[in-house]
Structures are given as structure tokens and as C-alpha cells.
Amino acid sequence: MVMGANAFDRAWSLVKAPWYYHATPMENLGPIVARGIKPNYGEVYASRDQDGGAKWVGMTKPTSRHILSLPFWRDEGDPRMSPGTDHSPILAHMLGIDPEMASFVSNEPIPSEDIDWENAMQYENPFFVEGMEEKLRQVRGEDDEPV
């Protein structure tokens, strides 16, 4: 927030606030509450579009019935955040996501205390497929019985 500025400037800084949203399957909630958001493939993935991030993760996790979107704040220009380069603009458009808002990465973990838990959202995964886990185990040739 812009301190010492007039009321309009302070309010405008909140409107254009650099909120990021990390979407994840509901199954990851416990570890995130305990230890924060840990990097996957060396980075923490996020979006500037809360719904968009949940759509993207839902599409890639058809075995997860619920997707969480966890907001966290980083100041404008924070060197820990940078645009992600692994999201297809065509796929973003297909999902109704602005490609400019779709993918950002943090080069370090997001501590649990940095997450705005009051504004976390839970989504029904529109891509959820009942029985998909079993189908994937079969495709991989895995047995159901523990070894």
C-alpha cells in the first residue's frame, strides 16, 4: 500500500494490488497449513486470476474432486516473483483465462503465514472423473495391493 499518499492513491494501490493465487488439490491442505507452499519442479506456481488458477489445476488433476485457491501477497516488482513460461496461451484461452494473468512463479516457498486464509476459495473440480485414479494405476501397470 502507498503510505502517506492521499486516500484515492491508497485505495487505488489496493485495487491494483499484486495478489497471487496458488491453486492446489484439496489433499494438499494439511501439509500447506503446516509447512507452507513448497516448490514443485523448483518453483511455486501461481496465477493473478483466482478462478483461472483453479481451472488450470483442475484440468491437470482429474483425480481431485476439490481444488483450493490460496491467495498470497507480493509487492509490485518483488524479485521473488516472475512470469511463468510453461502455460500455453491457447490453452489459457480455451479455459477462459487471460494469458497475461495465467502463470507466475516464485523462486522460493510461500510460508503458511503469508497465505490469506480468510480469502481462500474451494472449487468443485469440473474436470474430476470418478474412478480416474484406478484407471491411471491400470495404465501404469500398478497393482492395487501394497508390496
Short mmCIF file of N, CA, C and O in Angstrom, two decimals, residues 29 32 34-35 38 65-66 74 77 97 105 119-120 140:
data_model
loop_
_atom_site.label_atom_id
_atom_site.label_comp_id
_atom_site.label_asym_id
_atom_site.label_seq_id
_atom_site.Cartn_x
_atom_site.Cartn_y
_atom_site.Cartn_z
N LEU A 29 -3.95 -29.56 1.54
CA LEU A 29 -4.22 -28.54 2.55
C LEU A 29 -3.41 -28.75 3.83
O LEU A 29 -2.78 -27.82 4.32
N ILE A 32 0.26 -27.84 3.58
CA ILE A 32 0.44 -26.41 3.34
C ILE A 32 0.19 -25.61 4.62
O ILE A 32 0.94 -24.68 4.93
N ALA A 34 0.70 -26.66 7.59
CA ALA A 34 1.82 -26.94 8.48
C ALA A 34 3.14 -26.34 8.02
O ALA A 34 3.91 -25.82 8.83
N ARG A 35 3.41 -26.39 6.70
CA ARG A 35 4.75 -26.03 6.22
C ARG A 35 4.77 -24.99 5.11
O ARG A 35 5.83 -24.67 4.58
N LYS A 38 5.35 -25.41 -0.87
CA LYS A 38 6.71 -25.81 -1.27
C LYS A 38 6.82 -25.82 -2.79
O LYS A 38 5.86 -26.11 -3.49
N ARG A 65 -11.29 -34.14 -6.49
CA ARG A 65 -12.67 -33.65 -6.52
C ARG A 65 -12.74 -32.15 -6.22
O ARG A 65 -13.59 -31.45 -6.76
N HIS A 66 -11.85 -31.65 -5.35
CA HIS A 66 -11.88 -30.24 -4.94
C HIS A 66 -10.50 -29.60 -5.13
O HIS A 66 -9.48 -30.22 -4.86
N ARG A 74 2.42 -10.31 -2.77
CA ARG A 74 3.82 -9.94 -3.02
C ARG A 74 3.79 -8.52 -3.56
O ARG A 74 2.96 -8.18 -4.41
N GLY A 77 6.72 -5.71 -8.28
CA GLY A 77 8.16 -5.74 -8.58
C GLY A 77 8.98 -6.62 -7.66
O GLY A 77 10.21 -6.62 -7.74
N ILE A 97 -9.03 -18.01 -19.48
CA ILE A 97 -8.06 -17.32 -18.63
C ILE A 97 -7.26 -16.34 -19.49
O ILE A 97 -6.78 -16.70 -20.56
N VAL A 105 5.59 -17.43 -11.22
CA VAL A 105 6.31 -18.35 -10.35
C VAL A 105 7.07 -17.58 -9.28
O VAL A 105 7.50 -16.45 -9.49
N ASN A 119 -9.51 -15.54 2.65
CA ASN A 119 -9.99 -15.38 1.28
C ASN A 119 -9.64 -16.57 0.38
O ASN A 119 -9.74 -16.48 -0.83
N ALA A 120 -9.24 -17.68 1.02
CA ALA A 120 -9.02 -18.91 0.24
C ALA A 120 -10.36 -19.38 -0.29
O ALA A 120 -11.40 -19.19 0.34
N ARG A 140 -0.58 -47.49 -15.77
CA ARG A 140 0.83 -47.58 -15.35
C ARG A 140 1.24 -49.00 -15.00
O ARG A 140 2.42 -49.27 -14.72
#
